[in-house]
Amino acid sequence: MTDFIRQDSLNRITNGDLGCFKELTLAMFSGKWKINILYHLDHDGDYHFNELTRLLPRASHKMITQQLNELREDGLITKHTDKHHSITYTTYSLTPLGKSLIPILDMMYDWGKKRISDLKLDTASFPLSNKNL
Amino acid sequence: MTDFIRQDSLNRITNGDLGCFKELTLAMFSGKWKINILYHLDHDGDYHFNELTRLLPRASHKMITQQLNELREDGLITKHTDKHHSITYTTYSLTPLGKSLIPILDMMYDWGKKRISDLKLDTASFPLSNKNL
DNA sequence: CCGTATCCACACCGATACTG
DNA sequence: CAGTATCGGTGTGGATACGG
């Protein structure tokens, strides 16, 4: 759904019938690996393409490219290329717009962290207790 | 991806190898219609099933059921049934856990609202300007 | 009124191979 | 190093019909 939700939101903006502003924000980072990419670019600074592939070993080559392109289309990151002896290095950086999204990601981090610790303390009410615990 | 990201996150919690706490939070509300459902339950109070279908006319019957079930599994909402003459009325309510998610949704609303107004003011840099503007 | 079940078109994403 | 193109198994979500 990831990309679908994003395209749908973006299309509906152009048509002027976006259901809720929240949907646009969700569309910005709901793609696979996007929150991780945004986090690393904010927390660690700029990254090259191959560095990102090493940071996200479970992400395929193709997906990283795709997610980076979408983040760039949405104005959240920029890309800069540099050539050294026919070898191209690409650097990705957060834009101010991308940085403005970080507080939301930070709140999501805090909520998730608290939720996990609560679940650890209270296994009886674990939402997946009916599955495989 | 919606449900996939959620299942993946939940599975990885049980295995103890969740990549980042943010992923769990995202999994809570990244499903189709979930942020809308959560918003209405918080802002307007409890709702019956058929009221939700009227609030979300573009959502299919099936999806609303599915999303409500997932929200319930995750402990964000509760459901209560009442019978009047063989007619069953179901009421959905936010749990405290669900309410604790609202500040994040509020920030997402504000970000999206500001983003839209910025785009309206500066059409030249509209990210979709190469599509159909 | 409140769901569940089935079918089916379509979107996703990993693997692989190829360009510059 | 930094991508693009294609193929194929899998998951998603709408429509429809049916059961409680």
PDB file of C-alpha atoms (C1' of nucleotides) in Angstrom:
ATOM      1  CA  MET A   1       0.000   0.000   0.000  1.00  0.00           C
ATOM      2  CA  THR A   2       2.879   2.244   0.752  1.00  0.00           C
ATOM      3  CA  ASP A   3       3.336   3.782  -2.602  1.00  0.00           C
ATOM      4  CA  PHE A   4      -0.331   3.525  -3.361  1.00  0.00           C
ATOM      5  CA  ILE A   5      -1.277   5.586  -0.312  1.00  0.00           C
ATOM      6  CA  ARG A   6       1.335   8.127  -1.266  1.00  0.00           C
ATOM      7  CA  GLN A   7       0.258   8.435  -4.894  1.00  0.00           C
ATOM      8  CA  ASP A   8      -3.367   8.579  -3.831  1.00  0.00           C
ATOM      9  CA  SER A   9      -2.691  11.377  -1.347  1.00  0.00           C
ATOM     10  CA  LEU A  10      -0.581  13.324  -3.806  1.00  0.00           C
ATOM     11  CA  ASN A  11      -3.154  12.946  -6.555  1.00  0.00           C
ATOM     12  CA  ARG A  12      -5.917  14.085  -4.267  1.00  0.00           C
ATOM     13  CA  ILE A  13      -3.965  17.179  -3.340  1.00  0.00           C
ATOM     14  CA  THR A  14      -3.841  18.209  -6.977  1.00  0.00           C
ATOM     15  CA  ASN A  15      -7.579  17.573  -7.201  1.00  0.00           C
ATOM     16  CA  GLY A  16      -8.236  19.478  -4.002  1.00  0.00           C
ATOM     17  CA  ASP A  17     -10.084  16.666  -2.256  1.00  0.00           C
ATOM     18  CA  LEU A  18      -7.587  15.446   0.308  1.00  0.00           C
ATOM     19  CA  GLY A  19      -9.546  13.829   3.107  1.00  0.00           C
ATOM     20  CA  CYS A  20      -7.290  14.923   5.935  1.00  0.00           C
ATOM     21  CA  PHE A  21      -3.970  16.688   6.294  1.00  0.00           C
ATOM     22  CA  LYS A  22      -2.692  13.779   8.342  1.00  0.00           C
ATOM     23  CA  GLU A  23      -2.851  11.581   5.259  1.00  0.00           C
ATOM     24  CA  LEU A  24      -0.266  13.706   3.469  1.00  0.00           C
ATOM     25  CA  THR A  25       2.128  13.499   6.403  1.00  0.00           C
ATOM     26  CA  LEU A  26       1.658   9.754   6.670  1.00  0.00           C
ATOM     27  CA  ALA A  27       2.331   9.456   2.953  1.00  0.00           C
ATOM     28  CA  MET A  28       5.704  11.137   3.450  1.00  0.00           C
ATOM     29  CA  PHE A  29       7.214   8.436   5.652  1.00  0.00           C
ATOM     30  CA  SER A  30       4.965   5.380   5.451  1.00  0.00           C
ATOM     31  CA  GLY A  31       7.084   3.785   2.733  1.00  0.00           C
ATOM     32  CA  LYS A  32       9.239   0.812   3.520  1.00  0.00           C
ATOM     33  CA  TRP A  33      12.583   1.915   5.056  1.00  0.00           C
ATOM     34  CA  LYS A  34      11.717   5.619   4.861  1.00  0.00           C
ATOM     35  CA  ILE A  35      11.642   6.275   8.586  1.00  0.00           C
ATOM     36  CA  ASN A  36      14.964   4.496   8.927  1.00  0.00           C
ATOM     37  CA  ILE A  37      16.543   6.498   6.127  1.00  0.00           C
ATOM     38  CA  LEU A  38      15.246   9.777   7.517  1.00  0.00           C
ATOM     39  CA  TYR A  39      16.476   8.866  10.982  1.00  0.00           C
ATOM     40  CA  HIS A  40      19.993   8.025   9.874  1.00  0.00           C
ATOM     41  CA  LEU A  41      20.307  11.143   7.721  1.00  0.00           C
ATOM     42  CA  ASP A  42      19.215  13.262  10.669  1.00  0.00           C
ATOM     43  CA  HIS A  43      21.112  11.520  13.432  1.00  0.00           C
ATOM     44  CA  ASP A  44      24.358  10.648  11.666  1.00  0.00           C
ATOM     45  CA  GLY A  45      24.472  13.246   8.913  1.00  0.00           C
ATOM     46  CA  ASP A  46      24.832  12.730   5.175  1.00  0.00           C
ATOM     47  CA  TYR A  47      25.256   9.307   3.652  1.00  0.00           C
ATOM     48  CA  HIS A  48      26.398   7.752   0.397  1.00  0.00           C
ATOM     49  CA  PHE A  49      24.212   5.255  -1.382  1.00  0.00           C
ATOM     50  CA  ASN A  50      26.333   2.244  -0.547  1.00  0.00           C
ATOM     51  CA  GLU A  51      26.555   3.296   3.090  1.00  0.00           C
ATOM     52  CA  LEU A  52      22.784   3.182   3.267  1.00  0.00           C
ATOM     53  CA  THR A  53      22.725  -0.311   1.810  1.00  0.00           C
ATOM     54  CA  ARG A  54      25.083  -1.377   4.583  1.00  0.00           C
ATOM     55  CA  LEU A  55      23.007   0.355   7.246  1.00  0.00           C
ATOM     56  CA  LEU A  56      19.883  -1.439   6.030  1.00  0.00           C
ATOM     57  CA  PRO A  57      21.065  -4.951   5.176  1.00  0.00           C
ATOM     58  CA  ARG A  58      17.516  -6.319   4.977  1.00  0.00           C
ATOM     59  CA  ALA A  59      16.533  -3.734   2.374  1.00  0.00           C
ATOM     60  CA  SER A  60      17.038  -4.630  -1.262  1.00  0.00           C
ATOM     61  CA  HIS A  61      19.084  -2.508  -3.611  1.00  0.00           C
ATOM     62  CA  LYS A  62      15.990  -1.664  -5.617  1.00  0.00           C
ATOM     63  CA  MET A  63      13.891  -0.580  -2.657  1.00  0.00           C
ATOM     64  CA  ILE A  64      16.518   1.818  -1.317  1.00  0.00           C
ATOM     65  CA  THR A  65      16.744   3.492  -4.703  1.00  0.00           C
ATOM     66  CA  GLN A  66      12.996   3.726  -4.962  1.00  0.00           C
ATOM     67  CA  GLN A  67      12.519   5.094  -1.468  1.00  0.00           C
ATOM     68  CA  LEU A  68      15.297   7.650  -1.963  1.00  0.00           C
ATOM     69  CA  ASN A  69      13.672   8.816  -5.190  1.00  0.00           C
ATOM     70  CA  GLU A  70      10.306   9.261  -3.532  1.00  0.00           C
ATOM     71  CA  LEU A  71      11.817  11.104  -0.583  1.00  0.00           C
ATOM     72  CA  ARG A  72      13.519  13.388  -3.069  1.00  0.00           C
ATOM     73  CA  GLU A  73      10.329  13.961  -5.076  1.00  0.00           C
ATOM     74  CA  ASP A  74       8.637  14.937  -1.847  1.00  0.00           C
ATOM     75  CA  GLY A  75      11.387  17.427  -1.052  1.00  0.00           C
ATOM     76  CA  LEU A  76      12.532  15.711   2.131  1.00  0.00           C
ATOM     77  CA  ILE A  77      16.060  14.944   0.969  1.00  0.00           C
ATOM     78  CA  THR A  78      18.480  16.166  -1.686  1.00  0.00           C
ATOM     79  CA  LYS A  79      21.118  14.341  -3.618  1.00  0.00           C
ATOM     80  CA  HIS A  80      24.517  15.558  -4.723  1.00  0.00           C
ATOM     81  CA  THR A  81      26.935  13.708  -6.989  1.00  0.00           C
ATOM     82  CA  ASP A  82      30.679  13.962  -7.114  1.00  0.00           C
ATOM     83  CA  LYS A  83      33.066  12.316  -9.568  1.00  0.00           C
ATOM     84  CA  HIS A  84      36.485  10.967  -8.634  1.00  0.00           C
ATOM     85  CA  HIS A  85      38.272   9.317 -11.568  1.00  0.00           C
ATOM     86  CA  SER A  86      35.163   8.027 -13.301  1.00  0.00           C
ATOM     87  CA  ILE A  87      33.732   6.793 -10.005  1.00  0.00           C
ATOM     88  CA  THR A  88      30.564   8.549  -8.963  1.00  0.00           C
ATOM     89  CA  TYR A  89      29.846   9.227  -5.318  1.00  0.00           C
ATOM     90  CA  THR A  90      26.336  10.260  -4.385  1.00  0.00           C
ATOM     91  CA  THR A  91      25.563  12.048  -1.159  1.00  0.00           C
ATOM     92  CA  TYR A  92      22.084  12.249   0.313  1.00  0.00           C
ATOM     93  CA  SER A  93      21.149  14.959   2.803  1.00  0.00           C
ATOM     94  CA  LEU A  94      18.064  16.002   4.721  1.00  0.00           C
ATOM     95  CA  THR A  95      16.378  19.221   3.592  1.00  0.00           C
ATOM     96  CA  PRO A  96      14.898  21.671   6.110  1.00  0.00           C
ATOM     97  CA  LEU A  97      11.523  20.222   5.182  1.00  0.00           C
ATOM     98  CA  GLY A  98      12.818  16.765   5.986  1.00  0.00           C
ATOM     99  CA  LYS A  99      14.213  17.979   9.291  1.00  0.00           C
ATOM    100  CA  SER A 100      10.813  19.404  10.190  1.00  0.00           C
ATOM    101  CA  LEU A 101       9.501  15.851  10.170  1.00  0.00           C
ATOM    102  CA  ILE A 102      11.981  14.627  12.783  1.00  0.00           C
ATOM    103  CA  PRO A 103      10.018  15.720  15.884  1.00  0.00           C
ATOM    104  CA  ILE A 104       7.167  13.487  14.736  1.00  0.00           C
ATOM    105  CA  LEU A 105       9.532  10.551  14.267  1.00  0.00           C
ATOM    106  CA  ASP A 106      10.976  11.235  17.715  1.00  0.00           C
ATOM    107  CA  MET A 107       7.511  11.039  19.261  1.00  0.00           C
ATOM    108  CA  MET A 108       6.921   7.794  17.400  1.00  0.00           C
ATOM    109  CA  TYR A 109      10.180   6.441  18.804  1.00  0.00           C
ATOM    110  CA  ASP A 110       9.209   7.358  22.347  1.00  0.00           C
ATOM    111  CA  TRP A 111       5.730   5.880  21.998  1.00  0.00           C
ATOM    112  CA  GLY A 112       7.100   2.628  20.601  1.00  0.00           C
ATOM    113  CA  LYS A 113       9.765   2.366  23.271  1.00  0.00           C
ATOM    114  CA  LYS A 114       7.258   2.855  26.072  1.00  0.00           C
ATOM    115  CA  ARG A 115       4.831   0.436  24.463  1.00  0.00           C
ATOM    116  CA  ILE A 116       7.458  -2.289  24.238  1.00  0.00           C
ATOM    117  CA  SER A 117       8.513  -1.884  27.851  1.00  0.00           C
ATOM    118  CA  ASP A 118       4.878  -1.966  28.971  1.00  0.00           C
ATOM    119  CA  LEU A 119       4.353  -5.178  27.046  1.00  0.00           C
ATOM    120  CA  LYS A 120       7.413  -6.738  28.621  1.00  0.00           C
ATOM    121  CA  LEU A 121       6.075  -5.918  32.068  1.00  0.00           C
ATOM    122  CA  ASP A 122       2.592  -7.172  31.403  1.00  0.00           C
ATOM    123  CA  THR A 123       2.771 -10.271  29.261  1.00  0.00           C
ATOM    124  CA  ALA A 124      -0.756 -11.301  30.164  1.00  0.00           C
ATOM    125  CA  SER A 125      -2.289  -8.519  28.132  1.00  0.00           C
ATOM    126  CA  PHE A 126       0.049  -8.929  25.213  1.00  0.00           C
ATOM    127  CA  PRO A 127      -2.036  -8.322  22.102  1.00  0.00           C
ATOM    128  CA  LEU A 128      -0.520 -11.335  20.399  1.00  0.00           C
ATOM    129  CA  SER A 129      -1.010 -13.661  23.340  1.00  0.00           C
ATOM    130  CA  ASN A 130      -3.476 -15.649  21.275  1.00  0.00           C
ATOM    131  CA  LYS A 131      -0.919 -16.294  18.586  1.00  0.00           C
ATOM    132  CA  ASN A 132       2.329 -17.806  19.657  1.00  0.00           C
ATOM    133  CA  LEU A 133       3.243 -16.949  23.200  1.00  0.00           C
TER     134      LEU A 133
ATOM    135  CA  MET B   1       2.261  -2.935   2.666  1.00  0.00           C
ATOM    136  CA  THR B   2       0.129  -1.729   5.466  1.00  0.00           C
ATOM    137  CA  ASP B   3      -0.735  -5.006   7.014  1.00  0.00           C
ATOM    138  CA  PHE B   4       2.564  -6.508   6.031  1.00  0.00           C
ATOM    139  CA  ILE B   5       4.542  -3.851   7.898  1.00  0.00           C
ATOM    140  CA  ARG B   6       2.336  -4.409  10.895  1.00  0.00           C
ATOM    141  CA  GLN B   7       2.676  -8.187  10.911  1.00  0.00           C
ATOM    142  CA  ASP B   8       6.375  -7.898  10.308  1.00  0.00           C
ATOM    143  CA  SER B   9       6.842  -5.502  13.201  1.00  0.00           C
ATOM    144  CA  LEU B  10       4.691  -7.585  15.511  1.00  0.00           C
ATOM    145  CA  ASN B  11       6.486 -10.775  14.567  1.00  0.00           C
ATOM    146  CA  ARG B  12       9.846  -9.183  15.106  1.00  0.00           C
ATOM    147  CA  ILE B  13       8.813  -7.999  18.544  1.00  0.00           C
ATOM    148  CA  THR B  14       8.101 -11.578  19.565  1.00  0.00           C
ATOM    149  CA  ASN B  15      11.482 -12.541  18.164  1.00  0.00           C
ATOM    150  CA  GLY B  16      13.189  -9.648  19.903  1.00  0.00           C
ATOM    151  CA  ASP B  17      14.760  -8.210  16.781  1.00  0.00           C
ATOM    152  CA  LEU B  18      12.696  -5.113  16.090  1.00  0.00           C
ATOM    153  CA  GLY B  19      14.811  -2.711  14.079  1.00  0.00           C
ATOM    154  CA  CYS B  20      13.529   0.478  15.618  1.00  0.00           C
ATOM    155  CA  PHE B  21      10.790   1.433  18.052  1.00  0.00           C
ATOM    156  CA  LYS B  22       9.397   3.848  15.478  1.00  0.00           C
ATOM    157  CA  GLU B  23       8.438   0.911  13.298  1.00  0.00           C
ATOM    158  CA  LEU B  24       6.038  -0.406  15.903  1.00  0.00           C
ATOM    159  CA  THR B  25       4.334   2.962  16.229  1.00  0.00           C
ATOM    160  CA  LEU B  26       4.055   3.320  12.482  1.00  0.00           C
ATOM    161  CA  ALA B  27       2.567  -0.158  12.314  1.00  0.00           C
ATOM    162  CA  MET B  28      -0.201   0.941  14.669  1.00  0.00           C
ATOM    163  CA  PHE B  29      -1.732   3.537  12.363  1.00  0.00           C
ATOM    164  CA  SER B  30      -0.263   3.045   8.907  1.00  0.00           C
ATOM    165  CA  GLY B  31      -3.190   0.886   7.783  1.00  0.00           C
ATOM    166  CA  LYS B  32      -5.682   2.247   5.326  1.00  0.00           C
ATOM    167  CA  TRP B  33      -8.327   4.384   7.113  1.00  0.00           C
ATOM    168  CA  LYS B  34      -6.776   3.833  10.551  1.00  0.00           C
ATOM    169  CA  ILE B  35      -5.770   7.427  11.190  1.00  0.00           C
ATOM    170  CA  ASN B  36      -9.243   8.551  10.160  1.00  0.00           C
ATOM    171  CA  ILE B  37     -10.935   6.043  12.430  1.00  0.00           C
ATOM    172  CA  LEU B  38      -8.722   6.969  15.365  1.00  0.00           C
ATOM    173  CA  TYR B  39      -9.329  10.650  14.748  1.00  0.00           C
ATOM    174  CA  HIS B  40     -13.107  10.359  14.665  1.00  0.00           C
ATOM    175  CA  LEU B  41     -13.224   8.161  17.772  1.00  0.00           C
ATOM    176  CA  ASP B  42     -11.116  10.708  19.626  1.00  0.00           C
ATOM    177  CA  HIS B  43     -12.692  13.898  18.337  1.00  0.00           C
ATOM    178  CA  ASP B  44     -16.349  12.881  18.158  1.00  0.00           C
ATOM    179  CA  GLY B  45     -16.495  10.070  20.712  1.00  0.00           C
ATOM    180  CA  ASP B  46     -17.766   6.533  20.267  1.00  0.00           C
ATOM    181  CA  TYR B  47     -19.220   5.323  17.002  1.00  0.00           C
ATOM    182  CA  HIS B  48     -21.314   2.465  15.708  1.00  0.00           C
ATOM    183  CA  PHE B  49     -20.112   0.413  12.802  1.00  0.00           C
ATOM    184  CA  ASN B  50     -22.607   1.820  10.309  1.00  0.00           C
ATOM    185  CA  GLU B  51     -21.804   5.354  11.396  1.00  0.00           C
ATOM    186  CA  LEU B  52     -18.184   4.742  10.500  1.00  0.00           C
ATOM    187  CA  THR B  53     -19.168   3.479   7.061  1.00  0.00           C
ATOM    188  CA  ARG B  54     -21.037   6.743   6.520  1.00  0.00           C
ATOM    189  CA  LEU B  55     -18.111   8.814   7.791  1.00  0.00           C
ATOM    190  CA  LEU B  56     -15.774   7.038   5.371  1.00  0.00           C
ATOM    191  CA  PRO B  57     -17.805   6.620   2.183  1.00  0.00           C
ATOM    192  CA  ARG B  58     -14.751   5.748   0.107  1.00  0.00           C
ATOM    193  CA  ALA B  59     -13.832   2.880   2.417  1.00  0.00           C
ATOM    194  CA  SER B  60     -15.240  -0.535   1.618  1.00  0.00           C
ATOM    195  CA  HIS B  61     -17.272  -2.492   4.101  1.00  0.00           C
ATOM    196  CA  LYS B  62     -14.575  -5.143   4.271  1.00  0.00           C
ATOM    197  CA  MET B  63     -11.714  -2.745   4.936  1.00  0.00           C
ATOM    198  CA  ILE B  64     -13.450  -0.996   7.820  1.00  0.00           C
ATOM    199  CA  THR B  65     -14.065  -4.350   9.494  1.00  0.00           C
ATOM    200  CA  GLN B  66     -10.488  -5.399   8.945  1.00  0.00           C
ATOM    201  CA  GLN B  67      -8.981  -2.165  10.189  1.00  0.00           C
ATOM    202  CA  LEU B  68     -11.221  -2.173  13.264  1.00  0.00           C
ATOM    203  CA  ASN B  69     -10.150  -5.730  14.054  1.00  0.00           C
ATOM    204  CA  GLU B  70      -6.488  -4.834  13.783  1.00  0.00           C
ATOM    205  CA  LEU B  71      -6.914  -1.730  15.922  1.00  0.00           C
ATOM    206  CA  ARG B  72      -8.613  -3.920  18.510  1.00  0.00           C
ATOM    207  CA  GLU B  73      -5.875  -6.560  18.384  1.00  0.00           C
ATOM    208  CA  ASP B  74      -3.371  -3.808  18.984  1.00  0.00           C
ATOM    209  CA  GLY B  75      -5.306  -2.582  22.000  1.00  0.00           C
ATOM    210  CA  LEU B  76      -6.070   0.854  20.576  1.00  0.00           C
ATOM    211  CA  ILE B  77      -9.858   0.507  20.558  1.00  0.00           C
ATOM    212  CA  THR B  78     -12.471  -1.653  22.257  1.00  0.00           C
ATOM    213  CA  LYS B  79     -15.791  -2.906  20.999  1.00  0.00           C
ATOM    214  CA  HIS B  80     -19.024  -3.328  22.905  1.00  0.00           C
ATOM    215  CA  THR B  81     -22.179  -4.939  21.583  1.00  0.00           C
ATOM    216  CA  ASP B  82     -25.758  -4.311  22.626  1.00  0.00           C
ATOM    217  CA  LYS B  83     -28.853  -6.140  21.468  1.00  0.00           C
ATOM    218  CA  HIS B  84     -32.188  -4.484  20.836  1.00  0.00           C
ATOM    219  CA  HIS B  85     -34.863  -6.920  19.590  1.00  0.00           C
ATOM    220  CA  SER B  86     -32.480  -9.207  17.741  1.00  0.00           C
ATOM    221  CA  ILE B  87     -30.698  -6.222  16.221  1.00  0.00           C
ATOM    222  CA  THR B  88     -27.090  -5.904  17.304  1.00  0.00           C
ATOM    223  CA  TYR B  89     -25.511  -2.517  17.807  1.00  0.00           C
ATOM    224  CA  THR B  90     -21.752  -2.374  18.090  1.00  0.00           C
ATOM    225  CA  THR B  91     -19.968   0.527  19.688  1.00  0.00           C
ATOM    226  CA  TYR B  92     -16.288   1.250  19.190  1.00  0.00           C
ATOM    227  CA  SER B  93     -14.308   3.345  21.657  1.00  0.00           C
ATOM    228  CA  LEU B  94     -10.739   4.515  22.033  1.00  0.00           C
ATOM    229  CA  THR B  95      -8.717   2.915  24.815  1.00  0.00           C
ATOM    230  CA  PRO B  96      -6.250   4.945  26.901  1.00  0.00           C
ATOM    231  CA  LEU B  97      -3.535   3.403  24.763  1.00  0.00           C
ATOM    232  CA  GLY B  98      -5.314   4.628  21.668  1.00  0.00           C
ATOM    233  CA  LYS B  99      -5.678   8.087  23.173  1.00  0.00           C
ATOM    234  CA  SER B 100      -1.948   8.187  23.843  1.00  0.00           C
ATOM    235  CA  LEU B 101      -1.436   8.069  20.101  1.00  0.00           C
ATOM    236  CA  ILE B 102      -3.492  11.196  19.426  1.00  0.00           C
ATOM    237  CA  PRO B 103      -0.730  13.768  20.080  1.00  0.00           C
ATOM    238  CA  ILE B 104       1.272  12.160  17.301  1.00  0.00           C
ATOM    239  CA  LEU B 105      -1.690  12.326  14.926  1.00  0.00           C
ATOM    240  CA  ASP B 106      -2.195  15.962  15.907  1.00  0.00           C
ATOM    241  CA  MET B 107       1.399  16.763  14.975  1.00  0.00           C
ATOM    242  CA  MET B 108       0.906  14.969  11.681  1.00  0.00           C
ATOM    243  CA  TYR B 109      -2.198  17.067  11.056  1.00  0.00           C
ATOM    244  CA  ASP B 110      -0.339  20.294  11.751  1.00  0.00           C
ATOM    245  CA  TRP B 111       2.609  19.304   9.561  1.00  0.00           C
ATOM    246  CA  GLY B 112       0.332  18.369   6.667  1.00  0.00           C
ATOM    247  CA  LYS B 113      -1.709  21.547   6.992  1.00  0.00           C
ATOM    248  CA  LYS B 114       1.380  23.742   6.961  1.00  0.00           C
ATOM    249  CA  ARG B 115       2.853  21.792   4.054  1.00  0.00           C
ATOM    250  CA  ILE B 116      -0.269  22.238   1.956  1.00  0.00           C
ATOM    251  CA  SER B 117      -0.447  25.971   2.592  1.00  0.00           C
ATOM    252  CA  ASP B 118       3.244  26.331   1.753  1.00  0.00           C
ATOM    253  CA  LEU B 119       2.663  24.482  -1.503  1.00  0.00           C
ATOM    254  CA  LYS B 120      -0.257  26.726  -2.365  1.00  0.00           C
ATOM    255  CA  LEU B 121       1.911  29.790  -1.830  1.00  0.00           C
ATOM    256  CA  ASP B 122       4.825  28.488  -3.833  1.00  0.00           C
ATOM    257  CA  THR B 123       3.510  26.583  -6.812  1.00  0.00           C
ATOM    258  CA  ALA B 124       6.845  26.750  -8.585  1.00  0.00           C
ATOM    259  CA  SER B 125       8.465  24.300  -6.207  1.00  0.00           C
ATOM    260  CA  PHE B 126       5.508  21.978  -6.082  1.00  0.00           C
ATOM    261  CA  PRO B 127       6.954  18.462  -6.021  1.00  0.00           C
ATOM    262  CA  LEU B 128       4.424  17.277  -8.576  1.00  0.00           C
ATOM    263  CA  SER B 129       4.921  20.205 -10.910  1.00  0.00           C
ATOM    264  CA  ASN B 130       6.370  17.835 -13.469  1.00  0.00           C
ATOM    265  CA  LYS B 131       3.236  15.743 -13.501  1.00  0.00           C
ATOM    266  CA  ASN B 132       0.019  17.561 -14.168  1.00  0.00           C
ATOM    267  CA  LEU B 133       0.093  21.149 -13.020  1.00  0.00           C
TER     268      LEU B 133
ATOM    269  C1'  DC C   1     -27.450  -4.127  11.967  1.00  0.00           C
ATOM    270  C1'  DC C   2     -22.853  -6.400  11.967  1.00  0.00           C
ATOM    271  C1'  DG C   3     -19.967  -8.879  10.219  1.00  0.00           C
ATOM    272  C1'  DT C   4     -17.380 -13.143   7.302  1.00  0.00           C
ATOM    273  C1'  DA C   5     -16.048 -15.672   2.874  1.00  0.00           C
ATOM    274  C1'  DT C   6     -14.770 -15.972  -1.790  1.00  0.00           C
ATOM    275  C1'  DC C   7     -13.085 -14.350  -5.978  1.00  0.00           C
ATOM    276  C1'  DC C   8     -10.089 -11.533  -8.750  1.00  0.00           C
ATOM    277  C1'  DA C   9      -7.528  -7.496 -10.585  1.00  0.00           C
ATOM    278  C1'  DC C  10      -3.736  -5.107  -9.357  1.00  0.00           C
ATOM    279  C1'  DA C  11       0.246  -3.394  -6.604  1.00  0.00           C
ATOM    280  C1'  DC C  12       4.288  -4.629  -4.263  1.00  0.00           C
ATOM    281  C1'  DC C  13       8.993  -6.113  -3.677  1.00  0.00           C
ATOM    282  C1'  DG C  14      12.974  -9.416  -4.064  1.00  0.00           C
ATOM    283  C1'  DA C  15      16.180 -11.451  -7.360  1.00  0.00           C
ATOM    284  C1'  DT C  16      18.663 -10.992 -11.195  1.00  0.00           C
ATOM    285  C1'  DA C  17      20.848  -8.969 -14.918  1.00  0.00           C
ATOM    286  C1'  DC C  18      22.466  -4.935 -17.277  1.00  0.00           C
ATOM    287  C1'  DT C  19      24.221   0.349 -18.144  1.00  0.00           C
ATOM    288  C1'  DG C  20      27.356   4.343 -17.180  1.00  0.00           C
TER     289       DG C  20
ATOM    290  C1'  DC D   1      29.986   3.259  -7.196  1.00  0.00           C
ATOM    291  C1'  DA D   2      25.181   4.302  -8.410  1.00  0.00           C
ATOM    292  C1'  DG D   3      21.646   3.247 -10.442  1.00  0.00           C
ATOM    293  C1'  DT D   4      17.593   1.085 -14.222  1.00  0.00           C
ATOM    294  C1'  DA D   5      14.777  -2.917 -16.330  1.00  0.00           C
ATOM    295  C1'  DT D   6      12.375  -6.945 -16.173  1.00  0.00           C
ATOM    296  C1'  DC D   7      10.189 -10.969 -14.305  1.00  0.00           C
ATOM    297  C1'  DG D   8       7.529 -13.585 -11.001  1.00  0.00           C
ATOM    298  C1'  DG D   9       5.697 -15.013  -6.436  1.00  0.00           C
ATOM    299  C1'  DT D  10       2.979 -12.814  -2.938  1.00  0.00           C
ATOM    300  C1'  DG D  11      -0.057  -9.598  -0.586  1.00  0.00           C
ATOM    301  C1'  DT D  12      -3.762  -6.182  -0.886  1.00  0.00           C
ATOM    302  C1'  DG D  13      -8.307  -4.487  -1.372  1.00  0.00           C
ATOM    303  C1'  DG D  14     -12.894  -3.892  -3.978  1.00  0.00           C
ATOM    304  C1'  DA D  15     -17.272  -6.319  -5.231  1.00  0.00           C
ATOM    305  C1'  DT D  16     -20.404  -9.505  -4.234  1.00  0.00           C
ATOM    306  C1'  DA D  17     -22.802 -12.775  -1.799  1.00  0.00           C
ATOM    307  C1'  DC D  18     -23.902 -15.051   2.349  1.00  0.00           C
ATOM    308  C1'  DG D  19     -24.635 -15.868   7.713  1.00  0.00           C
ATOM    309  C1'  DG D  20     -25.790 -14.164  12.936  1.00  0.00           C
TER     310       DG D  20
END
